[in-house]
Coordinates of N, CA, C and O and ligand atoms in Angstrom, one line a residue:
X1 N 33.2 -155.0 123.9 CA 33.3 -154.0 122.9 C 34.3 -154.4 121.8 O 34.0 -154.5 120.6
X2 N 35.6 -154.7 122.2 CA 36.6 -155.2 121.3 C 36.1 -156.5 120.6 O 36.3 -156.6 119.3
X3 N 35.5 -157.4 121.3 CA 35.1 -158.7 120.7 C 34.0 -158.5 119.7 O 33.9 -159.2 118.7
X4 N 33.1 -157.5 120.0 CA 32.0 -157.2 119.0 C 32.6 -156.7 117.7 O 32.2 -157.1 116.6
X5 N 33.6 -155.8 117.8 CA 34.2 -155.2 116.7 C 35.0 -156.3 115.9 O 35.0 -156.3 114.7
X6 N 35.6 -157.2 116.6 CA 36.3 -158.3 116.0 C 35.4 -159.1 115.1 O 35.7 -159.4 113.9
X7 N 34.2 -159.4 115.6 CA 33.2 -160.2 114.9 C 32.7 -159.4 113.7 O 32.7 -159.9 112.5
X8 N 32.4 -158.1 113.9 CA 31.8 -157.3 112.8 C 32.8 -157.2 111.7 O 32.5 -157.3 110.5
X9 N 34.1 -156.9 112.0 CA 35.1 -156.6 111.0 C 35.5 -157.9 110.2 O 35.8 -157.9 109.1
X10 N 35.4 -159.0 111.0 CA 35.7 -160.3 110.3 C 34.7 -160.6 109.2 O 35.0 -161.0 108.1
X11 N 33.4 -160.3 109.5 CA 32.4 -160.5 108.6 C 32.5 -159.5 107.4 O 32.4 -159.9 106.2
X12 N 32.7 -158.2 107.8 CA 32.8 -157.2 106.7 C 33.9 -157.5 105.8 O 33.8 -157.4 104.6
X13 N 35.0 -158.0 106.3 CA 36.2 -158.2 105.5 C 36.0 -159.4 104.6 O 36.4 -159.5 103.4
X14 N 35.2 -160.4 105.1 CA 35.0 -161.6 104.4 C 34.1 -161.3 103.2 O 34.3 -161.9 102.1
X15 N 33.2 -160.4 103.3 CA 32.2 -160.1 102.3 C 32.6 -158.9 101.4 O 31.8 -158.5 100.5
X16 N 33.8 -158.5 101.5 CA 34.3 -157.5 100.6 C 34.4 -158.1 99.2 O 34.8 -159.2 99.0
X17 N 33.8 -157.4 98.2 CA 33.8 -158.0 96.8 C 35.2 -158.2 96.3 O 36.1 -157.5 96.7
X18 N 35.3 -159.2 95.4 CA 36.6 -159.6 94.9 C 37.3 -158.5 94.1 O 38.5 -158.3 94.3
X19 N 36.5 -157.7 93.3 CA 37.1 -156.7 92.5 C 37.5 -155.5 93.4 O 38.6 -155.0 93.3
X20 N 36.7 -155.2 94.4 CA 37.0 -154.1 95.3 C 38.3 -154.5 96.1 O 39.2 -153.6 96.2
X21 N 38.4 -155.7 96.5 CA 39.6 -156.2 97.2 C 40.8 -156.1 96.3 O 41.9 -155.6 96.8
X22 N 40.7 -156.5 95.1 CA 41.8 -156.5 94.2 C 42.3 -155.1 94.0 O 43.5 -154.8 94.0
X23 N 41.4 -154.2 93.7 CA 41.7 -152.8 93.5 C 42.3 -152.2 94.7 O 43.3 -151.4 94.6
X24 N 41.8 -152.5 95.9 CA 42.3 -151.9 97.1 C 43.7 -152.4 97.4 O 44.6 -151.6 97.7
X25 N 43.9 -153.7 97.2 CA 45.3 -154.3 97.5 C 46.3 -153.7 96.5 O 47.4 -153.4 96.9
X26 N 45.9 -153.4 95.3 CA 46.8 -152.8 94.3 C 47.1 -151.4 94.7 O 48.3 -151.0 94.7
X27 N 46.1 -150.6 95.1 CA 46.3 -149.2 95.5 C 47.2 -149.1 96.7 O 48.1 -148.3 96.8
X28 N 47.0 -150.1 97.6 CA 47.8 -150.1 98.8 C 49.3 -150.4 98.5 O 50.2 -149.8 99.1
X29 N 49.5 -151.3 97.6 CA 50.9 -151.6 97.2 C 51.6 -150.4 96.6 O 52.7 -150.1 97.0
X30 N 50.9 -149.7 95.8 CA 51.5 -148.4 95.1 C 51.7 -147.4 96.2 O 52.8 -146.7 96.2
X31 N 50.8 -147.2 97.1 CA 50.9 -146.2 98.1 C 52.1 -146.5 99.0 O 53.0 -145.7 99.4
X32 N 52.2 -147.8 99.3 CA 53.3 -148.3 100.2 C 54.7 -148.0 99.6 O 55.6 -147.4 100.2
X33 N 54.8 -148.3 98.3 CA 56.0 -148.2 97.6 C 56.4 -146.7 97.5 O 57.6 -146.3 97.8
X34 N 55.4 -145.8 97.2 CA 55.7 -144.4 97.1 C 56.2 -143.8 98.5 O 57.0 -143.0 98.5
X35 N 55.6 -144.3 99.5 CA 55.8 -143.7 100.8 C 57.1 -144.2 101.5 O 57.7 -143.5 102.3
X36 N 57.4 -145.5 101.3 CA 58.4 -146.1 102.2 C 59.6 -146.6 101.4 O 60.4 -147.3 102.0
X37 N 59.8 -146.2 100.2 CA 60.9 -146.8 99.4 C 62.3 -146.2 99.9 O 63.3 -146.8 99.6
X38 N 62.2 -145.2 100.8 CA 63.5 -144.7 101.3 C 64.0 -145.6 102.5 O 65.2 -145.4 102.9
X39 N 63.2 -146.5 103.0 CA 63.6 -147.4 104.0 C 64.3 -148.7 103.5 O 64.0 -149.0 102.3
X40 N 65.0 -149.3 104.3 CA 65.7 -150.5 103.9 C 65.3 -151.8 104.4 O 65.4 -152.9 103.8
X41 N 64.7 -151.8 105.6 CA 64.4 -153.1 106.2 C 62.9 -153.0 106.7 O 62.4 -152.0 107.2
X42 N 62.2 -154.2 106.5 CA 60.8 -154.2 106.7 C 60.4 -155.6 107.4 O 60.9 -156.6 106.9
X43 N 59.6 -155.4 108.4 CA 58.9 -156.7 108.9 C 57.5 -156.6 108.4 O 56.8 -155.7 108.6
X44 N 57.1 -157.7 107.6 CA 55.8 -157.7 107.0 C 55.1 -158.9 107.4 O 55.6 -160.0 107.3
X45 N 53.8 -158.8 107.9 CA 53.1 -159.9 108.2 C 52.8 -160.7 107.0 O 52.7 -160.2 105.9
X46 N 52.6 -162.0 107.2 CA 52.3 -162.9 106.1 C 50.8 -163.1 106.0 O 50.2 -163.7 106.9
X47 N 50.1 -162.5 105.0 CA 48.7 -162.4 105.1 C 48.0 -163.8 104.9 O 48.5 -164.6 104.1
X48 N 47.0 -164.0 105.6 CA 46.2 -165.3 105.3 C 44.7 -164.9 105.3 O 44.3 -163.8 105.8
X49 N 43.9 -165.8 104.8 CA 42.5 -165.6 104.8 C 42.1 -164.3 104.1 O 42.6 -164.0 103.0
X50 N 41.3 -163.4 104.8 CA 40.8 -162.2 104.1 C 41.6 -160.9 104.5 O 41.2 -159.8 104.3
X51 N 42.8 -161.1 105.2 CA 43.6 -160.0 105.5 C 44.1 -159.3 104.3 O 44.3 -159.9 103.2
X52 N 44.3 -158.0 104.4 CA 44.9 -157.3 103.2 C 46.2 -158.0 102.8 O 47.0 -158.4 103.6
X53 N 46.3 -158.3 101.5 CA 47.3 -159.1 100.9 C 48.7 -158.5 101.1 O 48.9 -157.3 100.8
X54 N 49.6 -159.3 101.5 CA 51.0 -158.8 101.6 C 52.0 -159.6 100.7 O 53.1 -159.2 100.6
X55 N 51.5 -160.6 100.0 CA 52.5 -161.4 99.2 C 53.1 -160.6 98.1 O 54.3 -160.7 97.8
X56 N 52.2 -159.7 97.5 CA 52.7 -158.9 96.4 C 53.7 -157.8 96.9 O 54.6 -157.5 96.3
X57 N 53.3 -157.3 98.1 CA 54.2 -156.3 98.7 C 55.6 -156.9 99.1 O 56.6 -156.3 98.8
X58 N 55.6 -158.1 99.6 CA 56.8 -158.8 99.9 C 57.7 -159.0 98.7 O 58.9 -158.7 98.6
X59 N 57.0 -159.5 97.6 CA 57.7 -159.7 96.4 C 58.3 -158.4 95.8 O 59.4 -158.4 95.4
X60 N 57.5 -157.3 95.9 CA 58.0 -156.0 95.4 C 59.2 -155.5 96.2 O 60.2 -155.1 95.6
X61 N 59.1 -155.6 97.5 CA 60.2 -155.2 98.3 C 61.5 -156.0 98.0 O 62.6 -155.4 97.9
X62 N 61.3 -157.3 97.9 CA 62.5 -158.2 97.6 C 63.1 -157.8 96.3 O 64.3 -157.7 96.1
X63 N 62.2 -157.5 95.3 CA 62.8 -157.2 93.9 C 63.5 -155.9 93.9 O 64.3 -155.6 93.1
X64 N 63.2 -155.0 94.9 CA 63.9 -153.8 95.0 C 65.2 -153.9 95.9 O 65.8 -152.9 96.3
X65 N 65.5 -155.1 96.3 CA 66.7 -155.3 97.1 C 66.6 -155.0 98.6 O 67.6 -154.8 99.3
X66 N 65.3 -154.8 99.1 CA 65.1 -154.5 100.5 C 65.3 -155.8 101.4 O 65.1 -156.9 100.9
X67 N 65.6 -155.6 102.6 CA 65.6 -156.7 103.6 C 64.2 -156.9 104.1 O 63.6 -155.9 104.7
X68 N 63.7 -158.1 104.0 CA 62.3 -158.3 104.4 C 62.3 -159.4 105.5 O 62.9 -160.5 105.2
X69 N 61.7 -159.2 106.6 CA 61.6 -160.1 107.7 C 60.1 -160.5 107.8 O 59.2 -159.6 107.6
X70 N 59.8 -161.7 108.2 CA 58.5 -162.1 108.5 C 58.4 -162.6 110.0 O 59.4 -163.0 110.5
X71 N 57.3 -162.4 110.6 CA 57.2 -162.8 112.0 C 56.9 -164.3 112.1 O 56.2 -164.9 111.3
X72 N 57.5 -164.9 113.1 CA 57.3 -166.3 113.4 C 56.8 -166.4 114.9 O 57.4 -165.8 115.8
X73 N 55.7 -167.1 115.1 CA 55.1 -167.2 116.4 C 56.0 -168.2 117.2 O 56.2 -169.3 116.8
X74 N 56.5 -167.7 118.4 CA 57.3 -168.5 119.3 C 56.7 -168.4 120.6 O 57.0 -167.5 121.4
X75 N 55.8 -169.3 120.9 CA 55.0 -169.2 122.2 C 54.2 -168.0 122.2 O 53.3 -167.8 121.4
X76 N 54.5 -167.1 123.2 CA 53.7 -165.8 123.3 C 54.3 -164.7 122.5 O 53.7 -163.6 122.5
X77 N 55.4 -164.9 121.9 CA 56.0 -163.8 121.2 C 56.2 -164.0 119.7 O 56.1 -165.1 119.2
X78 N 56.5 -162.9 119.0 CA 56.8 -162.9 117.6 C 58.3 -162.7 117.4 O 58.9 -161.8 118.0
X79 N 58.9 -163.6 116.6 CA 60.3 -163.5 116.3 C 60.4 -163.1 114.8 O 59.9 -163.8 114.0
X80 N 61.2 -162.0 114.5 CA 61.4 -161.6 113.1 C 62.5 -162.5 112.5 O 63.5 -162.8 113.2
X81 N 62.2 -163.0 111.3 CA 63.1 -163.9 110.7 C 63.2 -163.5 109.2 O 62.2 -163.2 108.6
X82 N 64.4 -163.4 108.7 CA 64.7 -163.0 107.3 C 63.9 -163.9 106.4 O 63.8 -165.1 106.5
X83 N 63.2 -163.3 105.4 CA 62.4 -164.0 104.4 C 63.3 -165.1 103.8 O 64.4 -164.9 103.4
X84 N 62.7 -166.3 103.6 CA 63.4 -167.4 103.0 C 62.4 -168.5 102.9 O 61.2 -168.3 102.7
X85 N 62.9 -169.7 103.1 CA 62.0 -170.9 103.1 C 60.9 -170.8 104.1 O 61.1 -170.4 105.2
X86 N 59.7 -171.0 103.6 CA 58.5 -170.9 104.5 C 57.9 -172.2 104.9 O 58.0 -173.2 104.1
X87 N 57.3 -172.2 106.0 CA 56.6 -173.4 106.6 C 55.4 -172.9 107.3 O 55.4 -171.9 108.0
X88 N 54.3 -173.7 107.2 CA 53.1 -173.3 108.0 C 53.3 -173.4 109.5 O 53.8 -174.4 110.0
X89 N 53.0 -172.3 110.2 CA 53.2 -172.3 111.6 C 52.0 -172.4 112.4 O 50.9 -173.0 111.9
X90 N 52.0 -172.0 113.6 CA 51.0 -172.1 114.7 C 49.6 -172.0 114.2 O 48.7 -172.8 114.5
X91 N 49.3 -170.9 113.5 CA 47.9 -170.6 113.1 C 47.6 -170.9 111.6 O 46.7 -170.4 111.0
X92 N 48.5 -171.8 111.0 CA 48.3 -172.1 109.6 C 48.9 -171.0 108.7 O 48.6 -170.9 107.5
X93 N 49.7 -170.1 109.3 CA 50.2 -169.0 108.6 C 51.6 -169.3 108.1 O 52.4 -170.0 108.9
X94 N 52.0 -168.9 106.9 CA 53.4 -169.1 106.4 C 54.4 -168.4 107.3 O 54.3 -167.2 107.4
X95 N 55.4 -169.1 107.8 CA 56.4 -168.5 108.6 C 57.8 -168.9 108.1 O 57.9 -170.1 107.6
X96 N 58.8 -168.1 108.2 CA 60.1 -168.4 107.7 C 60.8 -169.4 108.7 O 60.5 -169.4 109.9
X97 N 61.7 -170.2 108.2 CA 62.3 -171.2 109.1 C 63.7 -170.8 109.7 O 64.2 -171.5 110.5
X98 N 64.2 -169.7 109.2 CA 65.6 -169.3 109.6 C 65.7 -168.9 111.1 O 64.8 -169.1 111.9
X99 N 66.9 -168.3 111.4 CA 67.1 -167.9 112.8 C 66.5 -166.5 113.0 O 66.4 -165.7 112.1
X100 N 66.2 -166.3 114.3 CA 65.6 -165.0 114.7 C 66.6 -163.9 114.4 O 67.8 -164.0 114.7
X101 N 66.1 -162.8 113.9 CA 66.9 -161.5 113.7 C 66.7 -160.6 114.9 O 65.5 -160.3 115.2
X102 N 67.8 -160.2 115.5 CA 67.6 -159.5 116.8 C 67.9 -158.0 116.6 O 67.8 -157.2 117.6
X103 N 68.2 -157.5 115.4 CA 68.5 -156.1 115.2 C 67.3 -155.3 115.0 O 66.2 -155.7 115.1
X104 N 67.6 -154.0 114.6 CA 66.5 -153.1 114.4 C 65.9 -153.3 113.0 O 66.6 -153.7 112.1
X105 N 64.6 -152.9 112.8 CA 63.9 -153.0 111.5 C 63.3 -151.6 111.3 O 62.6 -151.1 112.2
X106 N 63.5 -151.0 110.1 CA 63.0 -149.7 109.9 C 61.5 -149.6 110.0 O 60.9 -148.7 110.6
X107 N 60.8 -150.5 109.3 CA 59.3 -150.4 109.2 C 58.6 -151.7 109.5 O 59.1 -152.7 109.0
X108 N 57.6 -151.6 110.4 CA 56.9 -152.9 110.7 C 55.4 -152.7 110.1 O 54.7 -151.8 110.5
X109 N 55.1 -153.6 109.3 CA 53.7 -153.6 108.7 C 52.8 -154.5 109.5 O 53.0 -155.7 109.6
X110 N 51.8 -153.9 110.2 CA 51.1 -154.6 111.2 C 49.6 -154.9 110.7 O 48.9 -154.0 110.2
X111 N 49.2 -156.1 110.9 CA 47.8 -156.5 110.5 C 46.9 -156.1 111.6 O 47.3 -155.9 112.7
X112 N 45.6 -156.0 111.3 CA 44.6 -155.6 112.3 C 43.2 -155.9 111.8 O 43.0 -156.0 110.6
X113 N 42.3 -156.0 112.7 CA 40.9 -156.1 112.4 C 40.2 -154.7 112.4 O 39.4 -154.4 111.6
X114 N 40.7 -153.8 113.3 CA 40.2 -152.4 113.4 C 41.2 -151.5 113.9 O 42.2 -152.0 114.6
X115 N 41.1 -150.2 113.6 CA 42.0 -149.2 114.1 C 41.2 -148.0 114.4 O 40.2 -147.7 113.7
X116 N 41.5 -147.3 115.5 CA 40.7 -146.1 115.9 C 41.5 -144.8 115.5 O 42.6 -144.9 115.0
X117 N 40.8 -143.7 115.7 CA 41.4 -142.4 115.3 C 42.6 -142.0 116.0 O 43.3 -141.0 115.6
X118 N 43.0 -142.7 117.1 CA 44.2 -142.4 117.8 C 45.3 -143.4 117.4 O 46.4 -143.3 117.9
X119 N 45.0 -144.3 116.5 CA 46.0 -145.2 116.0 C 46.2 -146.5 116.8 O 47.1 -147.3 116.6
X120 N 45.2 -146.8 117.7 CA 45.2 -148.0 118.4 C 44.5 -149.1 117.6 O 43.5 -148.8 116.9
X121 N 44.9 -150.3 117.7 CA 44.4 -151.4 116.8 C 43.7 -152.5 117.6 O 44.0 -152.6 118.8
X122 N 42.8 -153.2 117.0 CA 42.3 -154.4 117.5 C 42.8 -155.5 116.6 O 42.7 -155.5 115.4
X123 N 43.4 -156.5 117.2 CA 43.9 -157.7 116.5 C 43.0 -158.9 116.8 O 41.8 -158.7 117.1
X124 N 43.5 -160.1 116.7 CA 42.7 -161.2 116.9 C 42.5 -161.5 118.4 O 41.9 -162.5 118.8
X125 N 43.1 -160.7 119.3 CA 42.8 -160.8 120.7 C 43.9 -161.6 121.5 O 43.6 -161.9 122.6
X126 N 45.0 -161.8 120.9 CA 46.1 -162.5 121.7 C 47.2 -161.5 122.1 O 48.1 -161.9 122.8
X127 N 47.1 -160.3 121.6 CA 48.1 -159.3 122.0 C 49.5 -159.5 121.5 O 50.5 -158.8 122.0
X128 N 49.7 -160.3 120.5 CA 51.1 -160.5 119.9 C 51.7 -159.2 119.5 O 52.9 -159.0 119.8
X129 N 51.0 -158.4 118.8 CA 51.7 -157.1 118.3 C 51.8 -156.1 119.4 O 52.8 -155.3 119.4
X130 N 50.9 -156.1 120.4 CA 51.1 -155.2 121.5 C 52.5 -155.5 122.2 O 53.3 -154.6 122.5
X131 N 52.7 -156.8 122.4 CA 54.0 -157.2 123.1 C 55.2 -156.9 122.2 O 56.2 -156.5 122.6
X132 N 55.0 -157.2 120.9 CA 56.1 -157.1 120.0 C 56.5 -155.6 119.8 O 57.7 -155.3 119.7
X133 N 55.5 -154.7 119.7 CA 55.8 -153.3 119.4 C 56.3 -152.5 120.6 O 56.9 -151.5 120.4
X134 N 56.0 -153.0 121.8 CA 56.3 -152.3 123.0 C 57.8 -151.9 123.1 O 58.6 -152.8 123.1
X135 N 58.1 -150.7 123.1 CA 59.4 -150.2 123.3 C 60.3 -150.4 122.1 O 61.5 -150.2 122.2
X136 N 59.8 -150.8 121.0 CA 60.6 -151.1 119.8 C 60.7 -149.9 118.9 O 59.7 -149.2 118.7
X137 N 61.9 -149.6 118.4 CA 62.1 -148.5 117.6 C 62.0 -148.9 116.1 O 62.8 -149.5 115.5
X138 N 60.8 -148.7 115.6 CA 60.5 -149.0 114.2 C 59.2 -148.2 113.8 O 58.5 -147.8 114.7
X139 N 59.1 -147.9 112.6 CA 57.9 -147.2 112.1 C 56.7 -148.2 112.1 O 56.8 -149.2 111.3
X140 N 55.7 -147.9 112.9 CA 54.6 -148.9 113.0 C 53.5 -148.5 112.1 O 52.8 -147.5 112.3
X141 N 53.4 -149.3 111.0 CA 52.4 -149.0 109.9 C 51.3 -150.0 109.9 O 51.5 -151.2 109.6
X142 N 50.1 -149.6 110.3 CA 48.9 -150.5 110.1 C 48.6 -150.7 108.7 O 48.7 -149.7 107.9
X143 N 48.1 -151.9 108.3 CA 47.9 -152.1 106.8 C 46.5 -152.8 106.7 O 46.3 -153.9 107.2
X144 N 45.6 -152.1 106.1 CA 44.2 -152.7 106.0 C 43.3 -151.8 105.2 O 43.8 -150.8 104.6
X145 N 42.0 -152.1 105.2 CA 41.1 -151.4 104.4 C 40.5 -150.2 105.1 O 40.5 -150.2 106.3
X146 N 39.9 -149.3 104.4 CA 39.4 -148.1 105.0 C 38.2 -148.4 105.9 O 38.1 -147.7 107.0
X147 N 37.4 -149.4 105.6 CA 36.3 -149.6 106.5 C 36.7 -150.2 107.9 O 35.9 -150.2 108.8
X148 N 37.9 -150.5 108.0 CA 38.4 -151.0 109.3 C 38.7 -149.9 110.3 O 38.9 -150.2 111.5
X149 N 38.5 -148.7 109.9 CA 38.6 -147.6 110.9 C 37.4 -147.5 111.7 O 36.3 -147.5 111.1
X150 N 37.5 -147.6 113.0 CA 36.3 -147.7 113.9 C 36.6 -147.1 115.2 O 37.7 -147.0 115.7
X151 N 35.5 -146.6 115.8 CA 35.7 -145.9 117.1 C 35.6 -147.0 118.2 O 34.6 -147.7 118.3
X152 N 36.6 -147.0 119.1 CA 36.6 -147.9 120.3 C 37.6 -147.3 121.3 O 38.5 -146.6 120.9
X153 N 37.4 -147.8 122.5 CA 38.3 -147.3 123.5 C 39.4 -148.4 123.7 O 39.2 -149.6 123.9
X154 N 40.7 -147.9 123.6 CA 41.8 -148.8 123.7 C 42.0 -149.2 125.1 O 41.6 -148.5 126.0
X155 N 42.7 -150.3 125.3 CA 43.1 -150.8 126.7 C 44.5 -150.2 127.0 O 45.2 -149.8 126.1
X156 N 44.9 -150.2 128.3 CA 46.1 -149.6 128.7 C 47.4 -150.3 128.1 O 48.4 -149.7 128.0
X157 N 47.2 -151.6 127.7 CA 48.4 -152.3 127.2 C 48.5 -152.2 125.7 O 49.4 -152.7 125.1
X158 N 47.5 -151.6 125.0 CA 47.5 -151.5 123.6 C 48.6 -150.5 123.1 O 48.8 -149.5 123.7
X159 N 49.3 -150.9 122.1 CA 50.4 -150.1 121.5 C 49.9 -149.4 120.3 O 49.4 -150.0 119.4
X160 N 50.1 -148.1 120.2 CA 49.6 -147.3 119.0 C 50.5 -147.5 117.8 O 51.7 -147.7 117.9
X161 N 49.9 -147.3 116.7 CA 50.5 -147.3 115.4 C 51.0 -145.8 115.1 O 50.4 -144.9 115.7
X162 N 52.0 -145.7 114.2 CA 52.4 -144.3 113.8 C 51.5 -143.9 112.6 O 51.2 -142.7 112.5
X163 N 51.2 -144.9 111.8 CA 50.5 -144.6 110.5 C 49.5 -145.7 110.2 O 49.7 -146.8 110.7
X164 N 48.5 -145.4 109.4 CA 47.6 -146.4 108.9 C 47.5 -146.3 107.4 O 47.2 -145.2 106.9
X165 N 47.8 -147.3 106.7 CA 47.8 -147.3 105.2 C 46.6 -148.1 104.8 O 46.5 -149.3 105.1
X166 N 45.7 -147.4 104.1 CA 44.5 -148.1 103.5 C 44.5 -147.8 102.0 O 45.3 -147.0 101.5
X167 N 43.5 -148.3 101.3 CA 43.4 -148.0 99.9 C 43.1 -146.5 99.6 O 43.2 -146.1 98.5
X168 N 42.7 -145.8 100.6 CA 42.5 -144.3 100.4 C 43.7 -143.5 100.7 O 43.7 -142.3 100.5
X169 N 44.8 -144.1 101.2 CA 46.0 -143.3 101.5 C 46.5 -143.6 102.9 O 46.3 -144.7 103.4
X170 N 47.3 -142.6 103.4 CA 48.0 -142.8 104.7 C 47.4 -141.9 105.7 O 47.3 -140.7 105.5
X171 N 47.0 -142.4 106.9 CA 46.6 -141.6 108.0 C 47.7 -141.5 109.0 O 48.4 -142.5 109.2
X172 N 47.9 -140.3 109.5 CA 48.9 -140.2 110.6 C 48.3 -139.9 111.9 O 47.2 -139.3 111.9
X173 N 48.9 -140.3 113.0 CA 48.3 -140.1 114.3 C 49.2 -139.2 115.1 O 50.4 -139.5 115.2
X174 N 48.6 -138.1 115.5 CA 49.4 -137.2 116.3 C 49.8 -137.7 117.6 O 49.1 -138.5 118.2
X175 N 51.0 -137.4 118.1 CA 51.5 -137.9 119.4 C 51.9 -136.7 120.2 O 52.4 -135.8 119.7
Ligands
ADP201 P1 44.8 -157.7 120.4 O1 45.7 -156.5 120.5 O2 45.4 -158.9 119.7 O3 43.5 -157.3 119.8 P2 44.2 -157.4 123.2 O4 44.7 -156.0 123.1 O5 42.8 -157.7 123.6 O6 44.5 -158.2 121.8 O7 45.2 -158.1 124.2 C1 45.2 -159.5 124.4 C2 45.9 -159.9 125.7 O8 47.3 -159.6 125.5 C3 45.5 -159.1 126.9 O9 44.9 -160.0 127.8 C4 46.7 -158.5 127.5 O10 46.8 -158.7 128.9 C5 47.8 -159.2 126.8 N1 49.0 -158.2 126.6 C6 49.0 -157.2 125.7 N2 50.1 -156.5 125.8 C7 50.8 -157.1 126.8 C8 52.1 -156.9 127.4 N3 52.9 -155.9 127.0 N4 52.5 -157.7 128.4 C9 51.7 -158.7 128.8 N5 50.5 -159.0 128.2 C10 50.1 -158.2 127.3
MG202 MG1 45.7 -154.9 121.7

């Protein structure tokens, strides 16, 4: 089930039109800024391929003087590192080279292939964010397009998001 949705969403996202994508990424940037400018520290995934773009978001947050961390893959885990010099990491994704930050982070921007109506997500199938988010005190914000909302049954190890931000606005999940 999850693997079928992974395939379907990968294809759907790949064939999203260029203009639609540009508009959606821009709308999401504005929504994000309006909703979260009261927070000070952010962990933001470094987008690659057809994922919702975060480079402009990172730039915007930095220009507002926010503390921005990027995740770095270290074996089975994600280590937050303050934005700085970047280097291509494990999956060809840009990762920061500095030391791991061990403190709290206000908002975590989470990538996904699909999200369900209870706020559970499907990622690439390695469980990195399930492990990272487990027990962590941070606002968990999924970041993606509206068509990525999909019905599926989550697994017991899946960690739910607090919010989902798409080009249509912000969805909240009741707890
Ligand atoms: P994704 O969330 O990336 O879509 P899955 O939810 O399918 O991937 O999880 C992938 C793997 O990660 C699973 O085999 C699961 O056992 C493992 N996993 C997830 N969370 C944890 C955890 N807290 N501790 C250990 N393994 C975990
Ligand atoms: Mg999972």
